[in-house]
GROMACS .gro file of N, CA and C in nm:
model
  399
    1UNK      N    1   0.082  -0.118   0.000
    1UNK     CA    2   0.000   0.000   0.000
    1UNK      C    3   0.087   0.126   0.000
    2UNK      N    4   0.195   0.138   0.040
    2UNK     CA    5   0.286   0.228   0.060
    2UNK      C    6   0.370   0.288  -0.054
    3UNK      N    7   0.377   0.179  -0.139
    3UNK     CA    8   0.446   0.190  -0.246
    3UNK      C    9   0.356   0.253  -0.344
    4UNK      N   10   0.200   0.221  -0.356
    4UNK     CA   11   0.135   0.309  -0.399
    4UNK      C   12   0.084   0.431  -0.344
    5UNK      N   13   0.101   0.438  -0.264
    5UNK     CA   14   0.052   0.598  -0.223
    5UNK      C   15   0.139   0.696  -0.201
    6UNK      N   16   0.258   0.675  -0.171
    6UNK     CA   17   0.382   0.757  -0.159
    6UNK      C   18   0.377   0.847  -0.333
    7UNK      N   19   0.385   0.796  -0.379
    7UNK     CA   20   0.414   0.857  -0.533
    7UNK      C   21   0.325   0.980  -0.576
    8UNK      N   22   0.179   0.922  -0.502
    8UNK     CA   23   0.052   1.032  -0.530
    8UNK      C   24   0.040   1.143  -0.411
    9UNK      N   25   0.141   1.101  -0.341
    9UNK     CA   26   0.119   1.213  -0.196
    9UNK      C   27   0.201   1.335  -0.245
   10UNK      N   28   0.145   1.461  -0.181
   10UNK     CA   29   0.229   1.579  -0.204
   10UNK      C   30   0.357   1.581  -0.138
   11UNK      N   31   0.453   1.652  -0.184
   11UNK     CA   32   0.617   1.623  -0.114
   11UNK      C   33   0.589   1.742   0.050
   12UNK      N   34   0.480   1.822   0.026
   12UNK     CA   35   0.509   1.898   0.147
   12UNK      C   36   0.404   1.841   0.291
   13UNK      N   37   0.360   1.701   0.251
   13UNK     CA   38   0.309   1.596   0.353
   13UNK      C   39   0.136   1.685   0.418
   14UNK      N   40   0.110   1.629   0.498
   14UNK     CA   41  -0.063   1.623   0.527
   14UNK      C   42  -0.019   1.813   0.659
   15UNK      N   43  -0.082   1.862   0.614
   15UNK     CA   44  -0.129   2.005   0.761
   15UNK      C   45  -0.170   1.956   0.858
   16UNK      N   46  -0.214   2.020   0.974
   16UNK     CA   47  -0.266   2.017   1.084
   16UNK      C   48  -0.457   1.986   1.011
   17UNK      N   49  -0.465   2.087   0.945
   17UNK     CA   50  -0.673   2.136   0.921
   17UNK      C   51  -0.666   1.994   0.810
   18UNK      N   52  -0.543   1.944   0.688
   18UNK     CA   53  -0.604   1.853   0.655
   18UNK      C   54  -0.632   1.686   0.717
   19UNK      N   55  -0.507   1.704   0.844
   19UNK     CA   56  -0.509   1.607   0.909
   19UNK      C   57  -0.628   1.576   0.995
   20UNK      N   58  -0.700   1.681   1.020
   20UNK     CA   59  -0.805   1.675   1.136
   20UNK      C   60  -0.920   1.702   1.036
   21UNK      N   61  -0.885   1.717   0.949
   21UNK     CA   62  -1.036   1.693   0.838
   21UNK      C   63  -1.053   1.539   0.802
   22UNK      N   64  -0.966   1.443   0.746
   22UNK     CA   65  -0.918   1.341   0.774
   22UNK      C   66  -0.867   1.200   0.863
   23UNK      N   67  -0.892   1.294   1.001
   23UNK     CA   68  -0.835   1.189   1.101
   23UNK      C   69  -0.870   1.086   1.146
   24UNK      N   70  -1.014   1.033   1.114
   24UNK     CA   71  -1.050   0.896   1.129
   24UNK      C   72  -1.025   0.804   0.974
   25UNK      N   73  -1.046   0.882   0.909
   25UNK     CA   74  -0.919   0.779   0.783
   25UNK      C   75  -0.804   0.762   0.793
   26UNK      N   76  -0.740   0.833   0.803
   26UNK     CA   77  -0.600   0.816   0.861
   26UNK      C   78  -0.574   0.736   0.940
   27UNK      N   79  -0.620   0.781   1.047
   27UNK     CA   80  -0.554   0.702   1.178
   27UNK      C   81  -0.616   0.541   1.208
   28UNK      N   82  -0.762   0.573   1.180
   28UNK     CA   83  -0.825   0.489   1.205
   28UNK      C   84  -0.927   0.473   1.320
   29UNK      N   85  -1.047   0.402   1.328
   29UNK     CA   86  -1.127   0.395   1.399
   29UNK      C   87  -1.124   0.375   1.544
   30UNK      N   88  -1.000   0.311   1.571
   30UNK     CA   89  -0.981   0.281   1.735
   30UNK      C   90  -0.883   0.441   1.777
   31UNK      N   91  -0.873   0.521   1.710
   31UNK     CA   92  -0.800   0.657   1.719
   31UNK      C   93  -0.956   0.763   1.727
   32UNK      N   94  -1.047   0.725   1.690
   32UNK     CA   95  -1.164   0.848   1.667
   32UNK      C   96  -1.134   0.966   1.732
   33UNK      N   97  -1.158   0.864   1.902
   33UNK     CA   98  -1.179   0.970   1.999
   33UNK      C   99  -1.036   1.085   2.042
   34UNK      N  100  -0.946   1.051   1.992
   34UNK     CA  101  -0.853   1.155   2.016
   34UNK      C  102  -0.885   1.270   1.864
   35UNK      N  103  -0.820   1.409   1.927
   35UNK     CA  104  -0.792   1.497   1.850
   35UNK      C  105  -0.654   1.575   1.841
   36UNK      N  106  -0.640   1.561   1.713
   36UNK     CA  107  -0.494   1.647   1.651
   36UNK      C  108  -0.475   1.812   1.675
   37UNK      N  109  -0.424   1.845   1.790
   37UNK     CA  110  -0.425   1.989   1.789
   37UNK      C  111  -0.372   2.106   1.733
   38UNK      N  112  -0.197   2.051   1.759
   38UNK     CA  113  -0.102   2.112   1.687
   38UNK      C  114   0.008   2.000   1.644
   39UNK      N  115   0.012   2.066   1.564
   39UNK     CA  116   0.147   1.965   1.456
   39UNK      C  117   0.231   2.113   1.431
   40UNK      N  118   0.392   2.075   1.490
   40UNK     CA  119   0.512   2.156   1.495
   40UNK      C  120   0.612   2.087   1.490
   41UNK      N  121   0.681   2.110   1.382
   41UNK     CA  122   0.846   2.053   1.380
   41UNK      C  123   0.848   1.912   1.436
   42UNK      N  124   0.742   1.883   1.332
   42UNK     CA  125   0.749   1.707   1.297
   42UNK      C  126   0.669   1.633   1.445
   43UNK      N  127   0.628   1.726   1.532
   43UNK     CA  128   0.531   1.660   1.664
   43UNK      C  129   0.420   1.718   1.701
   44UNK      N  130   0.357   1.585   1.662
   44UNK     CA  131   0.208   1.628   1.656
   44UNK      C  132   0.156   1.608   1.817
   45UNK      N  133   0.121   1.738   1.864
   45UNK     CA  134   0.012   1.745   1.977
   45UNK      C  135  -0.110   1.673   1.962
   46UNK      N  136  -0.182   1.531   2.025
   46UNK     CA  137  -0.286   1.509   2.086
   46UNK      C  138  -0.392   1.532   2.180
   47UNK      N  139  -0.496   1.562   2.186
   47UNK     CA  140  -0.590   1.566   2.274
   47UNK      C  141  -0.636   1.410   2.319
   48UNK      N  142  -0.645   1.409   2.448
   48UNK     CA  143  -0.707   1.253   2.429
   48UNK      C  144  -0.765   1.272   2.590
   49UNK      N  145  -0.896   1.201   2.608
   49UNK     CA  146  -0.949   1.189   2.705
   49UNK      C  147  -0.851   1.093   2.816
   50UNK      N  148  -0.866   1.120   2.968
   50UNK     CA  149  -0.809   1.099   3.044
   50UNK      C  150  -0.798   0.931   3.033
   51UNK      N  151  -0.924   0.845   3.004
   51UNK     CA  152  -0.859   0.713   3.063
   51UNK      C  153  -0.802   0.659   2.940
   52UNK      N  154  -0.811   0.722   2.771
   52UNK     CA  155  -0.749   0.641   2.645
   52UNK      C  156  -0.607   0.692   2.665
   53UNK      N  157  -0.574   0.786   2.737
   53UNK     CA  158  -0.393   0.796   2.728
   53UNK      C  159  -0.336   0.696   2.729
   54UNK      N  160  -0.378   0.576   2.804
   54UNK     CA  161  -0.223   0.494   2.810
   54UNK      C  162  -0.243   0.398   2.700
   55UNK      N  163  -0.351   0.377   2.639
   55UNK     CA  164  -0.362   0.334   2.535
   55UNK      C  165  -0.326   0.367   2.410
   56UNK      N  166  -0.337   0.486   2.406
   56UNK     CA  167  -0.271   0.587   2.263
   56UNK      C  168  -0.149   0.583   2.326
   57UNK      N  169  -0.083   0.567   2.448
   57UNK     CA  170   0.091   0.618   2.446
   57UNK      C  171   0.133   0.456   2.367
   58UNK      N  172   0.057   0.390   2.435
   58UNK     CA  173   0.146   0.204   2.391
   58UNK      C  174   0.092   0.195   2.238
   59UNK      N  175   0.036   0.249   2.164
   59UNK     CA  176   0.017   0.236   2.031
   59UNK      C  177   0.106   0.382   1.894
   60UNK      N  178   0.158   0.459   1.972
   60UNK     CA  179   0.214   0.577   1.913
   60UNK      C  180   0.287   0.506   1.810
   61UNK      N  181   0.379   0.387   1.813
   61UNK     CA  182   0.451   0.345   1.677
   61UNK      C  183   0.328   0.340   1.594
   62UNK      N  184   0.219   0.242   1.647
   62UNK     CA  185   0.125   0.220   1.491
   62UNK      C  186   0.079   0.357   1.472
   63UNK      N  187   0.027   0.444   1.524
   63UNK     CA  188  -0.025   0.640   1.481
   63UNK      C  189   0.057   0.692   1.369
   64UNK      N  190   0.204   0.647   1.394
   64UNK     CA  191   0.320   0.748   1.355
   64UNK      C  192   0.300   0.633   1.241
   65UNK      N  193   0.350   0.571   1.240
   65UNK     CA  194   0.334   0.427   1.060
   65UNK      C  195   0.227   0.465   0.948
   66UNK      N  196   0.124   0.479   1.034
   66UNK     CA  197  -0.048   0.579   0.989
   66UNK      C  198  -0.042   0.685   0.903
   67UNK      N  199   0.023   0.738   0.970
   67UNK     CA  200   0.033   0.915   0.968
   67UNK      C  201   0.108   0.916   0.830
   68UNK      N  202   0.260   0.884   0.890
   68UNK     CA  203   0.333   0.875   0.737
   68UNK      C  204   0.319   0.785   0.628
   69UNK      N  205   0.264   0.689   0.594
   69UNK     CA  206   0.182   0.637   0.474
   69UNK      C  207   0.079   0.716   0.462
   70UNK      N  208  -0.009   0.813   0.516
   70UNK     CA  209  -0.118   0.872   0.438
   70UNK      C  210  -0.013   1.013   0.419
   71UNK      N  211   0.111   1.051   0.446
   71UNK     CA  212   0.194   1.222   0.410
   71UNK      C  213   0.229   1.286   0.491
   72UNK      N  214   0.177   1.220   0.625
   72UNK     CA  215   0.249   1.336   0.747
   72UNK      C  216   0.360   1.297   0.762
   73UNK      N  217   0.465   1.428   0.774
   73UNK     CA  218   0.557   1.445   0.811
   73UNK      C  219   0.565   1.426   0.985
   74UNK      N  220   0.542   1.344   1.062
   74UNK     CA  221   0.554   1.330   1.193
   74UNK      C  222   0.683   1.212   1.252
   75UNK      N  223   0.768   1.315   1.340
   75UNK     CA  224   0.837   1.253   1.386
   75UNK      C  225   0.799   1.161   1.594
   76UNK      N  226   0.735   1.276   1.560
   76UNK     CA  227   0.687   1.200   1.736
   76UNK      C  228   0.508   1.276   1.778
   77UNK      N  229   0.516   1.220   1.862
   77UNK     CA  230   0.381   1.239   1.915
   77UNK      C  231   0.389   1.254   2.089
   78UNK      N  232   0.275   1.421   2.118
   78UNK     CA  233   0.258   1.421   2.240
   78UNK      C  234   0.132   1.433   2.269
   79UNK      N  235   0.113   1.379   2.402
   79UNK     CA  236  -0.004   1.312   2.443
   79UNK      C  237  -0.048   1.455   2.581
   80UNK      N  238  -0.153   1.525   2.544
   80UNK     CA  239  -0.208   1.567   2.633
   80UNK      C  240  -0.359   1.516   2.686
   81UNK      N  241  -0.356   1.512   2.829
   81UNK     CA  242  -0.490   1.411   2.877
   81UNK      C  243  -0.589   1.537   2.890
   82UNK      N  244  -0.744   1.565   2.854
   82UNK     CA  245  -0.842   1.628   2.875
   82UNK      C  246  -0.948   1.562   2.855
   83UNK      N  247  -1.021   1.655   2.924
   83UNK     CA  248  -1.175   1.585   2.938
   83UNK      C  249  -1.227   1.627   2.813
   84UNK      N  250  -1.280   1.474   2.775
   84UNK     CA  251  -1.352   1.445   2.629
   84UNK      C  252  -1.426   1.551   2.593
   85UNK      N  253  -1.444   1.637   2.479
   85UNK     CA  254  -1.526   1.713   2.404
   85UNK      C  255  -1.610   1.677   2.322
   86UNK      N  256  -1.700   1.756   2.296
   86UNK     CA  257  -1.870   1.744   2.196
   86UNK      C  258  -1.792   1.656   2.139
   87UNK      N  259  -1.879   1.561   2.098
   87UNK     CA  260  -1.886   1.496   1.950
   87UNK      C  261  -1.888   1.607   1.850
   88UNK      N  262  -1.801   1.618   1.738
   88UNK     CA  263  -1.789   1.653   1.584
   88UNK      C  264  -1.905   1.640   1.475
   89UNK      N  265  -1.961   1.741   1.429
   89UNK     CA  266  -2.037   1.633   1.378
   89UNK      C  267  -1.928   1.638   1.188
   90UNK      N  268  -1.980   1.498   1.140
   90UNK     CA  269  -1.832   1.456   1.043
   90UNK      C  270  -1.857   1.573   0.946
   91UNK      N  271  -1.755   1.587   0.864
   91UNK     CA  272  -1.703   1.661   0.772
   91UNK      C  273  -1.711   1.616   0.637
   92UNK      N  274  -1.835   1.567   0.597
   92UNK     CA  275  -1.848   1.484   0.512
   92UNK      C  276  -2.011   1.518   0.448
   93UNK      N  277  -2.003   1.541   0.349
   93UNK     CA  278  -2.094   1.601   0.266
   93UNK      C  279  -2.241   1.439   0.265
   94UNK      N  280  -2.379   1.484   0.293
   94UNK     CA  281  -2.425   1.350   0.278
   94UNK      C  282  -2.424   1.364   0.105
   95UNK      N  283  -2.478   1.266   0.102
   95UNK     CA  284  -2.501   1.198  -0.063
   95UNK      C  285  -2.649   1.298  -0.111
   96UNK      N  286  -2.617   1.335  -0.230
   96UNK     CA  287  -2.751   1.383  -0.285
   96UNK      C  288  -2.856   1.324  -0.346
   97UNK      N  289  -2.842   1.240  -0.387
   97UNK     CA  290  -2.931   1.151  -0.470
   97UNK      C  291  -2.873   1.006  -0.484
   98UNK      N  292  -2.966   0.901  -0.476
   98UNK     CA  293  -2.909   0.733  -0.457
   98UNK      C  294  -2.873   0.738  -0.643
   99UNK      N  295  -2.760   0.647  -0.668
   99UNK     CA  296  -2.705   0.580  -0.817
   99UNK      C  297  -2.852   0.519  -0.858
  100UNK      N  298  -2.856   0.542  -0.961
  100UNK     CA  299  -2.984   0.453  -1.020
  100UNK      C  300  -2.928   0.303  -1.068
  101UNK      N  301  -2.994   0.219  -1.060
  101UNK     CA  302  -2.975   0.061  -1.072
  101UNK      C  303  -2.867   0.008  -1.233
  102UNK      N  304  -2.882   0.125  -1.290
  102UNK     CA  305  -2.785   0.074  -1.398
  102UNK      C  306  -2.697   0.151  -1.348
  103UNK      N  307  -2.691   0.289  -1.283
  103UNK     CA  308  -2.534   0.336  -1.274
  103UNK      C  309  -2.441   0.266  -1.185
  104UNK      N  310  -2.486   0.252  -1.066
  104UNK     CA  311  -2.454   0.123  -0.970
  104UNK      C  312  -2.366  -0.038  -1.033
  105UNK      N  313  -2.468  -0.063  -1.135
  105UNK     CA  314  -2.395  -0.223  -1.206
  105UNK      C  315  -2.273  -0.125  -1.307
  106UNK      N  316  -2.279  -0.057  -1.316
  106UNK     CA  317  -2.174   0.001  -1.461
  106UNK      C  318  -2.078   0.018  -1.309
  107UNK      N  319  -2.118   0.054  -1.265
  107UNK     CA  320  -1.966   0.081  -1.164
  107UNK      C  321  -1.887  -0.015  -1.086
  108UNK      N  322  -2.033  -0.089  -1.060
  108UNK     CA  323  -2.009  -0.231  -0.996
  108UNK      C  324  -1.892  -0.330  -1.106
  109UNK      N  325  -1.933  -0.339  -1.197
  109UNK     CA  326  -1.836  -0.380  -1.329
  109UNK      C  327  -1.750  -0.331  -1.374
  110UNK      N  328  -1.703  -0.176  -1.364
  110UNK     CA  329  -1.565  -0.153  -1.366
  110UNK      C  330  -1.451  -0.226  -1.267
  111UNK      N  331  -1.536  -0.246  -1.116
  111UNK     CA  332  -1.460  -0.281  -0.988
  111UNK      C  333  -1.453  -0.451  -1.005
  112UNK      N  334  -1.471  -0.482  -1.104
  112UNK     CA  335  -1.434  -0.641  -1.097
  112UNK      C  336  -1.358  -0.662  -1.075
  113UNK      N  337  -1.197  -0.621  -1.187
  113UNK     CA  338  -1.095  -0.697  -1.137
  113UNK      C  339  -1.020  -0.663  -1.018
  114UNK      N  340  -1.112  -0.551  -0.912
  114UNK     CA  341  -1.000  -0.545  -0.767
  114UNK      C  342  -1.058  -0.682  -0.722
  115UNK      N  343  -0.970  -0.728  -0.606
  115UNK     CA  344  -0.945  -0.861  -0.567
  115UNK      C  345  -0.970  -0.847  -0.430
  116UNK      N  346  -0.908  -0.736  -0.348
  116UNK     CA  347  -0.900  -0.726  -0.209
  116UNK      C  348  -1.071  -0.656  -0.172
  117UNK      N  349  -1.160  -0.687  -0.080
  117UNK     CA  350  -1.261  -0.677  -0.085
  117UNK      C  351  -1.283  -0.476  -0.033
  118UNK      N  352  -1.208  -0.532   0.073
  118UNK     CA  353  -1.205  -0.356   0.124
  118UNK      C  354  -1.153  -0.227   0.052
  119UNK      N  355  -1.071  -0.250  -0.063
  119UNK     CA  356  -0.988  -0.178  -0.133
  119UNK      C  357  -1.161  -0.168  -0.237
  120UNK      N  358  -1.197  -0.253  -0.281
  120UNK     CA  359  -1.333  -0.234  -0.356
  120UNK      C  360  -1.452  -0.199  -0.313
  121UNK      N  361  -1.461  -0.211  -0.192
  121UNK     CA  362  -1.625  -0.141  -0.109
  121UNK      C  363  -1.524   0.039  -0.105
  122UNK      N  364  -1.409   0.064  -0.062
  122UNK     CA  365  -1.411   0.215  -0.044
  122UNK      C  366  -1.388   0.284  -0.208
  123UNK      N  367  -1.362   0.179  -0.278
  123UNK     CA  368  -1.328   0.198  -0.413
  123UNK      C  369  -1.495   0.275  -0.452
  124UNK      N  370  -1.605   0.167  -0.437
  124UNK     CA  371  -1.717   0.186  -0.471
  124UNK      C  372  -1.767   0.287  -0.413
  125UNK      N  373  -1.786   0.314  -0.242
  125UNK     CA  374  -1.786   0.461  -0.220
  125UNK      C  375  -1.756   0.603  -0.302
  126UNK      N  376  -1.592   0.544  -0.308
  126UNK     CA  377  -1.542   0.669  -0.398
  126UNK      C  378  -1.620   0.722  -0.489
  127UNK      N  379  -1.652   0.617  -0.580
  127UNK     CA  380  -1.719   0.603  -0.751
  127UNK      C  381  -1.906   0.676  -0.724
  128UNK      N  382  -1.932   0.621  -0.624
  128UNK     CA  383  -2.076   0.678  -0.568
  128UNK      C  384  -2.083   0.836  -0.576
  129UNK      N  385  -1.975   0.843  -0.508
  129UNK     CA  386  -1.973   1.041  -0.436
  129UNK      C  387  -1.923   1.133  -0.575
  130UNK      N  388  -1.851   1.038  -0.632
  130UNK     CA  389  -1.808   1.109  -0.754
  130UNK      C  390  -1.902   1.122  -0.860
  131UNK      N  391  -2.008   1.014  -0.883
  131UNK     CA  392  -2.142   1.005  -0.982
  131UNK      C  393  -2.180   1.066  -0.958
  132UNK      N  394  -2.219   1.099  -0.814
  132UNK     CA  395  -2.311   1.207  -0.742
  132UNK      C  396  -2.325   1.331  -0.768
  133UNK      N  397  -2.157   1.397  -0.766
  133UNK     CA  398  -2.133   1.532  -0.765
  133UNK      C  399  -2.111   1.601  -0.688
   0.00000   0.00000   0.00000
């Protein structure tokens, strides 16, 4: 996966606003509940509720592996503990209108020959939001 995405990433790596526009793709789902505050000279500040700290400190290699396969430039990570904030609501446009039953199979049939199942359900997402507009 690395080998393909490195090539398409920009050389000046992921911001702070695109990282936190992004940060449950990135990081991933067992990361939600923390937030990216500041990113400075390669160390990215965390927010993280008081009892997931020691959990995000014993996982910081996999964050930092994360981070730089999706472009961040991050060399380390600091962990500040606070009390959990509002839920977000996501940053993510809903869908305007459902694919109609032939646009769906035409897309569905471009995605044949991916193989890996998950690489083809976010594949198909993609292809959805993009029909959409």
């Amino acid at each position: 996966m690395t080998a393909v995405l490195k090539p398409l990433l920009k050389e000046s790596g992921l911001g702070l606003n695109e990282l936190k526009r992004r940060w449950t793709e990135v990081a991933g789902e067992s990361f939600s509940r923390v937030e990216p505050v500041k990113l400075a000279v390669g160390v990215l500040t965390l927010r993280v509720p008081g009892a997931l700290a020691p959990f995000i400190e014993m996982q910081t290699p996999l964050l930092i592996e994360r981070l730089k396969v999706a472009g961040a430039k991050i060399k380390s990570i600091r962990i500040e503990q606070r009390t959990a904030t509002a839920a977000k609501k996501p940053n993510i446009r809903p869908l305007q209108r459902a694919l109609s039953s032939v646009e769906e199979a035409v897309l569905a049939q471009a995605l044949d020959p991916v193989g890996d199942p998950s690489l083809k359900s976010a594949l198909m997402r993609l292809g959805r939001a993009v029909k959409q507009g």
